Every structure is written in C-alpha cells, then in structure tokens.
C-alpha cells in the first residue's frame, strides 16, 4: 500500500509537505496519485483519499525487525536464538540506549532496530490525522462522509499516541498541523498523553457507524475496533506504571477517577463483545488454517484490527509483511541436510524469537488445544542427506525429520535417551541402544484422519524439554546459542513467491478474545473476581479439545502453498514431504492413551485453587495476594491465548511486572534489566539532538538530559 508520508523524520517535519496519497475503492487495491503540494487536501476527495491511506501507516509495524524487538523481546515469553540481530532489545545491556546500535557499537549487523523507529513512524501517521481533523469540518460537506473520515483520523491518532505513550511515557503532543519545519517542542506528561489517547479514541468510538465496513473487503476499523482500544487505553491509565508515574509528577488520580475509567472500559468491551461475538469456534481458524491470500479466515468477525496485505507488489509500500521470518528455529542448519528450507515451508528459519521455559510450561499440555495448534513440533524429511544412514534406518522422504517433544518437568520417560541435532547425534537411542516408540499421528488430510503409530521409527533430529527434572532444551544446538526450539505458526505463509519474498497474509492486531481478557482485568481491578472468571472461562472454553478432535493433527499457513503457482515438480514434492500434518502430542504426554474426547479447562474458583501450571508460576514470582494472583493469572492466560501477538512488553510494563517476570523467566534478559529504567524506552537521541530553544539556540546538555527517561 502506498501511503501519505512526510519528508524527513518524525516530529521535525510533523506537518511538512505531503507528496503521496492514494485514490481507491479498496484500500488494498490502489492507484497511486502524486501531488506536489498540500492543496489537494483542501478538496473533499483529497481528504477521503488521505483517510483511506491511513491504513498504510499500520503496515509499518510488521515490515522489519522492529515487529518483534519492541513488542516481544526482553519479556517472559521470548528470548533470542542464535541470530543476534536485535539482541540488545532482549538483553538490556549497555548497547541498548537512546542511540541506535550499529556494528561499530556492538550490533550483530546493520538491522538492529533503532530507538527512533517507532517514534518517527507514529508521528508520520499523526501528521496525516491532524490534517484530516483540522480540515474535515470545512472541506467535507456530506455529514456521513465527514464523520467517517474523522472517525478514522481520531482512531489512528489515538492508536499512534497509545503506542508512543505505552513505549516512551510522556511524549510530544501535537494535535494541529504545523507549517514548515519545527524544532522546538514541549514534552507532555504521561497523564496528559493518556488523556489525549482516551479523548481521541472516545471521539472515534462516537463517530464510527457501528460495524460498517467502509473501505475494501477486509476487516477495517469499526466502532468495535475503537471500543477495544479505548478500553485498553483506559485500563492502561489505571495500571500500576501510570499510577506511579502520575504520583511522581504530582498529579495522582483519585480512586473515583480510576473506578470511572474501569467502568467505561467495561462498557466499551461489552459493546465490542456484543457487536462482534461470539469467538471463532476453532482456535486453528485464527492462524493455522490460513489457506492463501485474502482467504475467508482473514474476514472472521473476531478480528477487530489487522494490517492488510495482498499479493500485489505494487501496493505493499516500502515494507511488506516480514513476520514469517521471526518465529521459526534454524531447521536447515541443525537438520544436517534432511530438512531444507524453501517456499513450501511457511516460515524462514531466522531463529529470532525462541520461546522461554515459561512459555512452554504455562500451558496445560494435555487439555489445552492452543498449545498443539500453535507450536510446530514436526518437520518431514524432504531430502536424503546420507544414503547409508537412510538405508540402515529405512528413512524415507516424508518421514519425520525433526521431532520436538514438549514434555513436562515431572516426566521421566526420556531421562536416559540422547537427543540432539543430526550433526551431533544421528542415532536417537537410550544408553541400552533402544529406540523410543513413536505415537504420533501419521500424515493426515483432515482432522478426522485415522490415528496410527510406528514403533521404533528413527528421526535424525530430536529435542526434549526435560530430562531428570531439568530443563535441557537450550542444550540442543549446533551453534553457541540455542537454535533448536519449537517455533509458533501464527505468521507462516506458503503463498510467498520467493524463499525470502514478502508474505501476503494480513497481520492481526486486535481480536475479541483479548477484549474478554481486558474486561476480565477491569473486573479484577474492581474486585469482581466472579465476573472476571466468567470472561476468562469464555476464552478457555474455546481452548478446550472438542469431542472428536484428533489431538495429534497439526497444520499451519504452509498449506497456502497448495494454491501457489510454484506448487509444481520438486517443489510440490517438497511441500508434501515437509508438512506432515502431525504434532508430538502423544510423545509429549506419554501417559495419555489415544483419545478424541473433549477436555475441560474451566475455572471453578478464582483466584484461589488455580491450575497447577499457574500455581507453579505464581509461586516462582511470589504472587500471593488475591489481586496479584489474579493479575498474573490473566498475564498467563494472555500468553496462552495471545502468544506472539505483538503486545507483551507493553502489558508487562503497564502492570509493573516486566522486571519480575523477565528476571524469573528470561535468562538472557535477567542480568541487564533494571527497575525504574527499563519500564520505559529511551527517547531517541536523534530527536533530542535536533531540538532548538525558542530563540533558535541549541539545547544545553542539562536541557537534553531533562528530555530523557530515567536511567538512560
């Protein structure tokens, strides 16, 4: 998508000349229109085109390494694999600060996200919104059209300021267009920023015409979208980080203020839930069952906001969708040649986001279907790397080539077995030379396929989480840092036309299951634990195995390759041999007999007597009061439901749990993360250095220091 963008960077050109916009019926099917002045935005069509172009601003979030670095790294859920592109964002070491980290200052390469990336891009979108808001009343005569444009502009401005304030705390509030280059700004307090966010999202909520899809055939912004983010903003304003910061600024809010915010947030959530419910019945339909560009699953009512993509290279803008690169292990490296990568496997093996022990342990491995519909644990042999080894073990194309057993700490089935990458250990045996018994479902074409097993089947690569009660997964690697782990499938895309080509699937940014969890947290903060439990149980009900489900079946967005023009010849064979539609459910739960019965995840009390996996986590972080137990349980549930969905750092920062949970569950982050510093990001030095005083003089060192967040 081509979209409005100012010349220069960030706030310094907040209202500079706009040179690019679009004219379109479908915001993903655009005809480029170039204007050399802003006069076009003094016309009704100009503002309509500018409004439609706002959808392009959100695509930026998923176009490069910052997608995961600023949202997922340095938390309890993910740490870095062997690739160290964005490592400073995970380790919080001395390379992470206001100045972009480069190879000269210790970065692994030139792709480490800079602290100004989000800052600059959000202000580009804000500038477009300011233009629409300032002109719509006088330029657009038709009331419905005017309100539609204003609703979109208020929403994106509120959303962008939400992202800025969530990351940096107080930022610069610029809500009017500015002529020319401006270099003297005032930094607003965090409370003032949240007031602006809430105001903008309230305006959007009031102006949107219910669930009317105004631009294109995709899931576009509606009243429910605004309601969801209004609730999140109100909840953020009530959370621990804000109350501490407000107190530091001498502007503490009263209990009545907080209760009013929580009540309004609950009402907003309720609107979205009633307007767009119920939840999609099968969790797999949200991500795993992605079958190709613009498929029906991208239109699910549960999806409240998505960054839209399609297969037209002319509309992708500067950045396409790169998210398929970031969640997959380095399978082509440790596989020893038995599993090679290509467009037929939906993810590239860039090994950026490696799940932590917590991320595996937080699931009920037996009863929670989300685990087995999210983690990819089996890859098929798509190349015979060694004929003699193949002959000895009768290894064939399409046999399991990589097997990841996600067992629990108290499982001792595999204590005596030797696991590892092919190059380290080609024979998977115990110390008596015995091969393990396979109990995975063989290749399936439907979830109702017959369950089978092959005792003693050999696999060249294998991993287990626990042996002798110890977490040993990080030891499985063919390089100094672990590159062998179970990745998640929420971004896999078999529609790519080149191995490293852009993905074509939409990226979900908000969905209704999160709305339920936001409302549940609001109820907890009101002391209404019963209502909170009811909302949590709605989410957990969808997560249960349904009667008749094949628990060993697995699929992901690789299946889009079936509709790919490249699906011919050897590529077609590689697709079939690589994607075996199986997981390691029964290997990982060796005491479970093959079953298709429904499971039960419903809470019967809250926040007491929680599931054992939650009790273990709460004990490790010392959460003992009812309130702390409830908040941390919801954070656990957010992991189970929303793993990898681009908001974890902000959720932990706002609840003041980032330091505790990162230290407890992220070994790479634990040594560097510091309280009263890393709950906020550094203000970009490139912005601070460009500021001037009102008289045109440069800021002094003391003035620059006053702009910066504590500790940087």
XYZ file of C-alpha atoms in Angstrom:
712
model
C 0.000 0.000 0.000
C 1.293 3.442 -0.885
C 0.535 5.933 1.834
C 0.915 9.532 2.961
C 4.363 10.231 4.283
C 6.101 13.454 5.199
C 9.598 14.308 4.037
C 12.240 13.916 6.715
C 11.784 12.287 10.067
C 9.365 12.313 12.948
C 8.277 15.445 14.693
C 10.783 17.703 12.999
C 8.541 17.729 9.933
C 5.244 16.886 11.620
C 3.297 18.909 9.080
C 5.702 19.008 6.146
C 4.559 18.762 2.531
C 2.738 15.540 1.712
C 3.765 14.070 -1.633
C 1.990 10.727 -1.811
C -1.557 9.592 -1.345
C -3.975 7.136 -2.900
C -7.301 7.084 -4.620
C -9.112 3.781 -4.250
C -12.286 1.857 -3.716
C -10.398 -0.916 -1.939
C -7.606 0.242 0.350
C -5.523 -2.772 -0.748
C -6.134 -2.139 -4.460
C -4.689 1.270 -5.032
C -3.962 3.677 -7.840
C -1.059 5.942 -6.982
C -1.756 9.654 -7.121
C 1.124 12.110 -6.721
C 0.668 15.719 -5.635
C 3.427 18.247 -5.153
C 1.528 20.435 -2.686
C -0.974 20.080 0.111
C -3.650 21.907 -1.889
C -5.178 18.539 -2.753
C -6.169 18.160 0.899
C -8.311 21.268 0.637
C -10.675 19.184 -1.519
C -13.184 16.618 -0.360
C -11.664 13.858 -2.489
C -8.228 14.722 -1.200
C -9.286 14.176 2.426
C -11.142 10.977 1.518
C -8.015 9.652 -0.191
C -5.870 10.700 2.761
C -8.261 8.919 5.118
C -8.061 5.696 3.145
C -4.276 5.954 3.121
C -4.179 5.840 6.942
C -4.404 2.051 6.743
C -0.902 2.063 5.295
C 0.600 3.510 8.464
C -0.166 0.387 10.489
C 1.551 -1.890 7.983
C 4.871 -0.458 9.072
C 4.697 -2.321 12.369
C 5.264 -5.677 10.658
C 7.716 -4.817 7.945
C 11.033 -5.421 9.655
C 12.943 -6.463 12.760
C 11.178 -3.926 14.994
C 7.993 -6.021 14.728
C 9.223 -8.356 17.469
C 12.067 -6.321 19.014
C 9.898 -3.585 20.513
C 6.930 -5.815 21.373
C 8.193 -9.289 22.361
C 11.894 -9.213 23.204
C 13.068 -8.746 26.767
C 9.926 -10.294 28.254
C 8.998 -13.591 29.884
C 7.756 -15.189 26.639
C 10.640 -14.942 24.161
C 14.373 -14.669 24.228
C 16.825 -14.606 21.334
C 18.005 -17.607 19.385
C 21.415 -17.762 17.806
C 20.672 -14.871 15.489
C 21.551 -11.720 17.418
C 20.162 -9.037 15.103
C 18.047 -7.386 17.814
C 19.825 -8.818 20.847
C 20.175 -5.511 22.784
C 16.371 -5.245 22.945
C 16.332 -8.595 24.726
C 19.373 -8.324 26.968
C 19.048 -4.652 28.030
C 22.838 -4.401 28.074
C 24.902 -1.274 27.527
C 24.243 -1.353 23.780
C 20.566 -0.556 24.400
C 20.006 3.156 24.742
C 18.953 6.392 23.041
C 21.456 5.971 20.186
C 20.927 3.328 17.514
C 23.189 0.321 17.967
C 25.372 -0.372 14.919
C 28.132 -2.899 14.197
C 30.595 -0.222 15.285
C 28.970 -0.146 18.737
C 28.376 -3.879 19.103
C 25.345 -4.758 16.976
C 25.447 -8.094 15.171
C 24.614 -6.388 11.878
C 23.069 -3.249 10.421
C 19.485 -4.399 11.016
C 19.244 -3.823 14.762
C 16.117 -1.666 15.271
C 16.859 1.908 16.230
C 15.063 3.529 19.206
C 13.672 6.211 16.884
C 11.966 3.765 14.500
C 8.596 3.691 16.262
C 8.841 7.350 17.265
C 9.294 8.595 13.722
C 6.711 6.370 12.077
C 3.949 7.104 14.563
C 4.356 10.844 14.050
C 4.104 10.416 10.280
C 0.643 8.928 10.784
C -0.289 11.574 13.353
C 0.548 14.314 10.850
C -1.894 12.829 8.347
C -4.581 12.592 11.032
C -4.043 16.207 12.078
C -4.599 17.322 8.501
C -7.893 15.451 8.258
C -9.170 16.597 11.646
C -8.304 20.243 11.013
C -9.920 20.386 7.571
C -12.837 17.957 7.571
C -15.432 20.286 9.081
C -14.994 22.931 6.393
C -13.967 20.807 3.399
C -16.334 17.798 3.526
C -19.957 18.807 3.184
C -21.657 15.411 3.443
C -22.060 14.611 7.139
C -21.744 10.831 6.827
C -18.566 11.109 4.757
C -17.142 13.730 7.117
C -17.820 11.609 10.194
C -16.287 8.581 8.544
C -13.097 10.475 7.770
C -12.953 11.990 11.248
C -13.569 8.611 12.906
C -10.597 7.109 11.083
C -8.352 10.085 11.819
C -9.214 10.193 15.508
C -8.747 6.442 15.753
C -5.300 6.324 14.172
C -4.099 9.383 16.075
C -5.319 7.798 19.308
C -3.755 4.468 18.391
C -0.413 6.007 17.440
C -0.263 8.063 20.621
C -1.212 4.897 22.516
C 1.819 3.137 21.067
C 4.109 6.096 21.741
C 2.946 6.612 25.324
C 2.997 2.893 26.115
C 6.628 2.717 24.993
C 8.117 6.071 25.995
C 5.827 7.502 28.680
C 5.223 11.214 28.162
C 5.809 12.309 24.566
C 5.202 15.379 22.419
C 1.508 16.040 21.835
C 0.994 17.760 18.508
C -2.672 17.851 17.525
C -2.659 20.677 14.971
C -0.904 20.860 11.608
C 2.307 22.850 11.687
C 3.679 24.763 8.730
C 7.285 24.137 7.844
C 9.992 22.547 9.977
C 9.527 22.900 13.728
C 12.328 22.131 16.164
C 11.071 23.463 19.496
C 8.638 21.221 21.338
C 7.374 20.634 24.852
C 7.227 17.143 26.266
C 3.834 16.390 27.821
C 3.424 14.334 30.974
C 2.311 10.734 30.738
C -1.047 11.670 32.258
C -1.597 14.351 29.602
C -0.721 11.849 26.904
C -3.208 9.263 28.151
C -5.845 11.982 28.350
C -5.223 12.688 24.659
C -5.309 8.997 23.748
C -8.578 8.465 25.592
C -10.100 11.602 24.068
C -9.191 10.591 20.517
C -10.457 7.045 20.926
C -13.685 8.286 22.516
C -14.205 10.543 19.518
C -13.561 7.656 17.137
C -15.949 5.422 19.089
C -18.678 8.057 18.904
C -18.165 8.761 15.193
C -17.855 5.249 13.769
C -21.091 3.932 12.265
C -21.268 0.690 14.221
C -19.896 -2.318 12.364
C -19.968 -0.704 8.943
C -17.023 -1.727 6.775
C -16.185 1.421 4.914
C -13.059 0.678 2.894
C -12.419 -2.504 0.974
C -13.417 -6.062 1.650
C -11.043 -6.678 4.539
C -11.684 -6.264 8.264
C -11.469 -2.495 8.585
C -11.728 -0.191 11.571
C -15.181 -0.011 13.107
C -16.857 1.098 16.311
C -15.809 -2.216 17.906
C -12.169 -1.532 16.963
C -12.316 1.852 18.652
C -14.107 0.325 21.661
C -11.378 -2.295 22.091
C -8.534 0.215 22.102
C -10.469 2.728 24.176
C -10.836 0.006 26.813
C -7.131 -0.823 26.593
C -6.185 2.845 26.986
C -8.467 3.306 29.991
C -7.079 0.133 31.556
C -3.519 1.280 30.909
C -4.305 4.590 32.626
C -5.487 2.649 35.705
C -2.480 0.346 35.824
C 0.484 0.321 38.167
C 3.028 2.050 35.924
C 0.770 5.022 35.323
C -0.223 5.452 38.944
C 3.445 5.514 39.942
C 4.344 7.970 37.192
C 1.359 10.208 37.898
C 2.352 10.312 41.564
C 5.915 11.254 40.594
C 4.508 14.097 38.500
C 2.358 15.270 41.417
C -0.915 14.571 39.604
C -2.206 11.409 41.257
C -5.696 10.388 40.217
C -8.365 9.596 42.794
C -9.993 6.229 43.357
C -13.149 7.705 41.865
C -11.237 8.572 38.684
C -9.889 5.027 38.437
C -13.275 3.443 39.029
C -14.825 5.669 36.368
C -12.177 4.565 33.867
C -12.729 0.894 34.692
C -16.484 1.235 34.324
C -16.119 2.960 30.961
C -13.620 0.318 29.811
C -16.026 -2.470 30.746
C -18.817 -0.744 28.814
C -16.572 -0.387 25.757
C -15.546 -4.050 25.929
C -19.166 -5.062 26.267
C -20.069 -3.169 23.116
C -17.329 -4.931 21.120
C -18.236 -8.351 22.539
C -21.923 -7.926 21.798
C -21.309 -6.437 18.359
C -18.731 -8.921 17.111
C -19.186 -12.078 19.158
C -19.100 -14.975 19.609
C -15.474 -16.096 19.420
C -14.393 -18.107 16.403
C -15.186 -21.702 17.363
C -11.832 -23.285 16.406
C -8.603 -21.637 17.532
C -6.891 -23.048 14.422
C -9.076 -20.884 12.205
C -7.425 -17.755 13.597
C -3.942 -18.635 12.370
C -3.207 -22.256 11.467
C -5.909 -22.645 8.827
C -4.657 -19.821 6.635
C -5.093 -21.128 3.099
C -3.955 -18.231 0.944
C -4.192 -14.566 0.041
C -7.459 -12.933 1.158
C -8.856 -16.256 2.360
C -12.074 -16.375 4.364
C -10.235 -16.702 7.672
C -8.968 -13.132 7.257
C -12.586 -11.953 7.445
C -13.507 -13.526 10.788
C -15.750 -11.373 12.982
C -13.385 -11.970 15.902
C -10.682 -9.911 14.157
C -11.067 -6.289 15.209
C -7.999 -4.842 13.519
C -5.456 -6.173 11.043
C -2.645 -4.828 8.917
C -3.873 -5.772 5.464
C -1.701 -7.351 2.788
C -2.312 -8.966 -0.567
C -0.333 -10.377 -3.484
C 0.032 -7.126 -5.431
C 3.658 -5.993 -5.125
C 2.654 -2.530 -6.336
C 0.648 -1.915 -3.157
C 2.989 -3.213 -0.468
C 4.680 0.130 0.129
C 8.200 0.403 1.457
C 7.791 -2.555 3.779
C 5.870 -5.735 3.100
C 4.961 -8.347 5.689
C 8.187 -9.868 7.059
C 6.773 -11.525 10.152
C 7.079 -15.093 8.821
C 10.832 -14.795 9.403
C 10.849 -14.411 13.147
C 9.383 -17.422 14.980
C 10.974 -20.456 13.331
C 14.080 -22.359 14.534
C 17.135 -22.768 12.323
C 15.949 -26.098 10.984
C 18.019 -26.118 7.804
C 21.191 -25.762 9.893
C 20.719 -28.359 12.612
C 18.829 -30.794 10.350
C 22.066 -31.945 8.769
C 20.584 -31.718 5.297
C 17.498 -33.846 5.974
C 15.142 -30.823 6.049
C 15.886 -27.993 3.636
C 14.058 -24.713 3.622
C 12.004 -23.206 0.832
C 8.722 -21.514 -0.016
C 6.917 -24.804 0.694
C 7.578 -24.355 4.431
C 5.654 -21.310 5.643
C 8.419 -19.809 7.760
C 12.055 -18.883 7.217
C 14.470 -20.219 9.810
C 15.786 -16.882 11.042
C 15.618 -18.065 14.708
C 14.820 -14.643 16.162
C 12.182 -15.481 18.797
C 12.981 -18.514 20.947
C 10.302 -19.459 23.490
C 11.386 -19.467 27.120
C 10.806 -22.315 29.550
C 7.872 -20.322 30.938
C 6.222 -20.191 27.530
C 6.077 -23.975 27.281
C 5.293 -24.516 30.968
C 2.364 -22.084 31.153
C 0.184 -24.433 29.086
C -1.789 -27.442 30.251
C -0.006 -29.829 27.875
C -2.822 -32.355 27.921
C -6.017 -30.320 27.818
C -5.149 -27.010 26.141
C -5.543 -27.349 22.380
C -3.958 -23.932 21.811
C -0.534 -25.353 22.567
C -0.755 -28.002 19.873
C -2.421 -25.708 17.370
C 0.341 -23.111 17.831
C 3.712 -24.860 18.243
C 5.236 -26.620 15.255
C 6.898 -29.769 16.576
C 7.406 -31.991 13.498
C 9.105 -31.357 10.149
C 9.255 -34.013 7.457
C 12.359 -35.298 5.667
C 12.437 -33.541 2.310
C 15.973 -34.560 1.310
C 18.003 -37.729 1.889
C 21.196 -36.380 3.355
C 23.027 -39.697 3.703
C 22.153 -42.804 1.694
C 23.957 -45.206 4.031
C 22.228 -43.827 7.118
C 18.936 -43.847 5.249
C 19.406 -47.498 4.336
C 20.266 -48.507 7.889
C 17.186 -46.840 9.366
C 14.885 -47.215 6.360
C 14.455 -43.419 6.364
C 12.289 -42.191 3.517
C 11.140 -38.883 2.153
C 8.093 -37.797 4.139
C 9.208 -39.485 7.355
C 9.583 -37.248 10.431
C 12.912 -35.447 10.154
C 12.728 -33.075 13.127
C 10.830 -34.068 16.256
C 10.365 -31.802 19.275
C 8.928 -33.420 22.401
C 7.319 -30.823 24.678
C 7.129 -32.831 27.887
C 6.626 -31.617 31.451
C 9.181 -31.335 34.229
C 7.869 -34.356 36.127
C 8.044 -36.639 33.064
C 10.935 -39.102 33.235
C 10.158 -41.115 30.117
C 13.157 -39.767 28.247
C 15.716 -39.434 31.027
C 18.138 -41.971 29.520
C 17.799 -41.029 25.863
C 20.292 -38.936 23.931
C 18.744 -36.143 21.905
C 20.168 -33.547 19.595
C 20.721 -32.226 16.109
C 21.720 -34.665 13.387
C 25.281 -33.421 13.185
C 25.747 -34.220 16.862
C 23.868 -37.470 17.247
C 22.411 -39.361 14.277
C 21.185 -42.267 16.410
C 18.359 -41.498 18.807
C 18.748 -44.233 21.409
C 18.934 -44.683 25.138
C 22.007 -45.963 26.900
C 20.945 -49.540 26.148
C 20.602 -48.897 22.440
C 16.798 -48.856 22.399
C 14.795 -46.608 20.101
C 11.749 -44.813 21.532
C 8.253 -45.724 20.449
C 6.554 -43.258 18.148
C 2.955 -42.415 18.877
C 2.337 -39.510 16.540
C -0.476 -39.443 14.002
C 0.825 -40.204 10.527
C 0.208 -37.915 7.566
C -3.377 -36.692 7.588
C -5.531 -34.777 5.127
C -8.288 -33.941 7.611
C -8.679 -33.667 11.354
C -10.795 -36.818 11.318
C -7.997 -38.929 9.822
C -7.129 -42.280 11.376
C -4.681 -42.217 14.265
C -1.717 -44.547 13.721
C 1.673 -45.213 15.252
C 5.031 -46.580 14.111
C 7.028 -48.081 17.000
C 10.767 -47.609 16.784
C 10.775 -45.096 13.924
C 14.090 -43.255 13.565
C 14.322 -39.476 13.262
C 17.580 -37.645 12.520
C 16.829 -34.639 14.761
C 15.105 -34.689 18.131
C 14.585 -32.468 21.150
C 13.008 -32.833 24.567
C 12.248 -30.133 27.127
C 13.035 -32.026 30.338
C 15.308 -34.857 31.426
C 15.782 -35.867 35.056
C 13.595 -32.943 36.078
C 15.936 -30.400 34.472
C 15.117 -28.014 31.623
C 17.556 -29.165 28.950
C 16.023 -27.708 25.761
C 18.628 -24.900 25.428
C 21.381 -27.528 25.189
C 20.151 -28.676 21.783
C 22.038 -26.593 19.275
C 24.594 -26.742 16.531
C 25.952 -23.267 17.324
C 26.937 -21.498 20.581
C 23.385 -20.266 21.349
C 20.307 -22.450 21.045
C 18.888 -22.582 17.519
C 16.747 -25.712 18.035
C 13.326 -24.951 19.506
C 9.623 -25.272 18.767
C 8.520 -22.162 16.943
C 4.993 -20.814 16.667
C 2.931 -20.783 13.491
C 0.871 -17.576 13.651
C 2.703 -15.926 10.761
C 3.548 -18.883 8.477
C 2.824 -18.148 4.832
C 3.105 -20.617 1.971
C 1.995 -18.040 -0.591
C 5.442 -16.471 -0.932
C 6.803 -16.439 -4.460
C 10.428 -16.415 -3.342
C 12.140 -18.056 -0.399
C 12.837 -14.648 1.161
C 9.930 -12.878 -0.505
C 7.331 -10.880 1.378
C 4.410 -12.650 2.986
C 0.915 -11.895 1.761
C -1.232 -12.625 4.776
C -2.817 -9.997 6.991
C -1.337 -9.462 10.449
C -3.929 -9.499 13.213
C -3.502 -6.564 15.589
C -6.579 -6.965 17.804
C -9.230 -9.630 18.288
C -12.164 -10.323 20.517
C -10.508 -12.891 22.797
C -8.235 -10.111 24.037
C -11.301 -7.930 24.623
C -12.612 -10.581 27.021
C -9.273 -10.618 28.862
C -9.187 -6.808 29.039
C -12.669 -6.812 30.550
C -11.656 -9.579 32.953
C -8.733 -7.477 34.174
C -11.029 -4.488 34.649
C -13.307 -6.652 36.786
C -10.307 -7.812 38.838
C -9.347 -4.195 39.475
C -12.901 -3.603 40.697
C -12.664 -6.632 42.981
C -15.309 -8.535 40.993
C -13.483 -11.848 40.692
C -16.591 -13.805 39.752
C -17.263 -11.679 36.665
C -13.585 -11.888 35.748
C -13.677 -15.681 35.954
C -16.711 -15.796 33.679
C -14.877 -13.847 30.960
C -11.740 -15.932 31.352
C -13.795 -19.105 31.025
C -15.240 -17.922 27.708
C -11.707 -17.756 26.326
C -10.711 -21.067 27.898
C -13.829 -22.820 26.587
C -12.648 -22.247 23.030
C -9.208 -23.574 24.015
C -10.541 -26.960 25.109
C -10.309 -30.013 22.870
C -13.687 -30.615 21.285
C -15.289 -34.034 21.112
C -13.944 -35.899 18.077
C -10.791 -33.802 17.571
C -7.598 -35.554 16.556
C -5.117 -34.253 19.122
C -2.104 -35.281 17.041
C -3.170 -33.311 13.971
C -1.317 -30.110 13.078
C -1.384 -27.612 10.259
C -0.207 -24.068 9.565
C -0.071 -21.427 6.856
C 2.301 -23.595 4.830
C -0.863 -25.082 3.344
C -1.254 -21.911 1.271
C 1.416 -23.450 -0.954
C -1.300 -25.712 -2.349
C -2.654 -22.613 -4.128
C 0.779 -21.283 -5.075
C 1.795 -21.195 -8.744
C 5.155 -22.619 -7.631
C 3.453 -25.820 -6.449
C 4.810 -27.960 -9.274
C 7.509 -30.584 -9.780
C 10.047 -30.965 -6.999
C 8.542 -28.040 -5.076
C 5.250 -29.921 -4.840
C 7.096 -32.995 -3.554
C 8.977 -30.891 -1.010
C 5.693 -29.442 0.246
C 4.167 -32.878 0.805
C 7.319 -34.315 2.363
C 7.925 -31.331 4.674
C 4.468 -30.721 6.090
C 3.279 -33.933 7.690
C 0.196 -32.560 9.459
C 1.236 -34.112 12.757
C 2.459 -32.973 16.140
C 4.095 -34.679 19.120
C 1.090 -34.569 21.456
C 1.319 -38.243 22.420
C 5.118 -38.315 22.597
C 4.969 -35.259 24.846
C 2.237 -36.780 27.027
C 3.383 -40.411 27.117
C 0.863 -41.463 29.778
C -2.124 -40.383 27.675
C -3.883 -43.034 25.638
C -5.091 -42.083 22.184
C -8.365 -40.229 22.636
C -10.811 -37.969 20.819
C -12.746 -36.978 23.940
C -13.396 -33.356 24.857
C -11.219 -31.728 27.518
C -12.099 -29.235 30.233
C -10.217 -26.024 31.096
C -12.956 -24.252 33.030
C -12.004 -22.470 36.242
C -14.247 -23.243 39.211
C -12.644 -20.778 41.604
C -10.691 -17.570 41.105
C -8.149 -16.501 42.125
C -7.750 -19.429 44.546
C -7.081 -23.052 43.563
C -5.735 -22.262 40.121
C -4.413 -24.886 37.657
C -1.130 -26.437 38.718
C 0.855 -24.804 35.906
C -0.318 -21.392 37.123
C 0.331 -22.178 40.779
C 3.916 -23.083 39.918
C 4.454 -19.812 38.059
C 2.815 -17.685 40.759
C 4.981 -19.330 43.395
C 8.126 -18.623 41.389
C 7.379 -14.885 41.149
C 5.975 -14.586 44.677
C 2.421 -13.551 43.730
C 0.422 -14.278 46.891
C -2.371 -11.726 47.394
C -5.677 -12.324 45.634
C -5.093 -9.278 43.444
C -1.545 -10.253 42.433
C -2.626 -13.830 41.773
C -5.499 -12.666 39.589
C -3.430 -10.177 37.571
C -0.636 -12.664 36.998
C -3.080 -15.405 36.083
C -4.518 -13.115 33.402
C -0.993 -12.427 32.168
C -0.505 -16.199 31.957
C -3.778 -16.553 30.088
C -2.717 -13.809 27.707
C 0.365 -15.894 26.900
C -1.722 -18.977 26.216
C -4.190 -17.093 24.047
C -2.102 -14.291 22.503
C 1.437 -15.704 22.320
C 3.496 -13.731 19.812
C 0.720 -11.217 19.080
C 2.779 -8.051 19.451
C 1.820 -6.594 22.847
C 3.700 -8.485 25.572
C 6.262 -5.823 26.505
C 3.554 -3.180 26.898
C 1.362 -5.464 29.027
C 4.203 -6.242 31.410
C 5.363 -2.620 31.524
C 1.922 -1.228 32.398
C 1.334 -3.804 35.158
C 4.821 -3.262 36.635
C 5.556 -6.978 36.220
C 8.188 -6.629 33.491
C 11.195 -6.677 35.780
C 9.968 -9.533 37.962
C 8.847 -11.773 35.137
C 11.829 -11.102 32.867
C 14.239 -11.853 35.698
C 12.350 -15.017 36.596
C 11.825 -16.439 33.109
C 14.245 -14.885 30.593
C 17.862 -15.865 31.381
C 19.273 -13.576 28.708
C 17.339 -10.541 29.958
C 17.755 -11.146 33.680
C 21.311 -9.792 34.155
C 20.680 -6.492 32.366
C 17.106 -5.463 33.044
C 16.862 -2.725 35.667
C 13.939 -1.438 37.706
C 12.938 2.229 37.337
C 14.602 2.309 33.940
C 13.545 -0.374 31.535
C 9.793 0.015 32.088
C 10.171 2.847 29.551
C 12.109 3.074 26.301
C 14.785 5.715 25.758
C 13.714 8.906 23.986
C 15.624 8.834 20.670
C 18.818 10.855 20.878
C 18.409 11.767 17.209
C 15.237 13.656 18.148
C 16.686 15.324 21.243
C 19.804 16.464 19.357
C 17.618 18.106 16.722
C 15.693 20.261 19.195
C 16.207 24.003 19.498
C 15.190 26.568 22.066
C 12.607 29.207 21.150
C 15.413 31.639 20.324
C 16.964 29.162 17.882
C 19.848 28.140 20.127
C 20.851 24.547 20.735
C 19.778 22.789 23.891
C 22.344 22.580 26.661
C 23.477 19.210 27.971
C 21.277 19.760 31.024
C 18.261 20.503 28.861
C 18.890 17.400 26.784
C 19.193 15.291 29.916
C 15.841 16.637 31.143
C 14.184 15.299 27.989
C 15.467 11.762 28.549
C 13.761 8.988 30.502
C 15.365 7.947 33.818
C 18.460 5.787 33.655
C 19.424 6.413 30.035
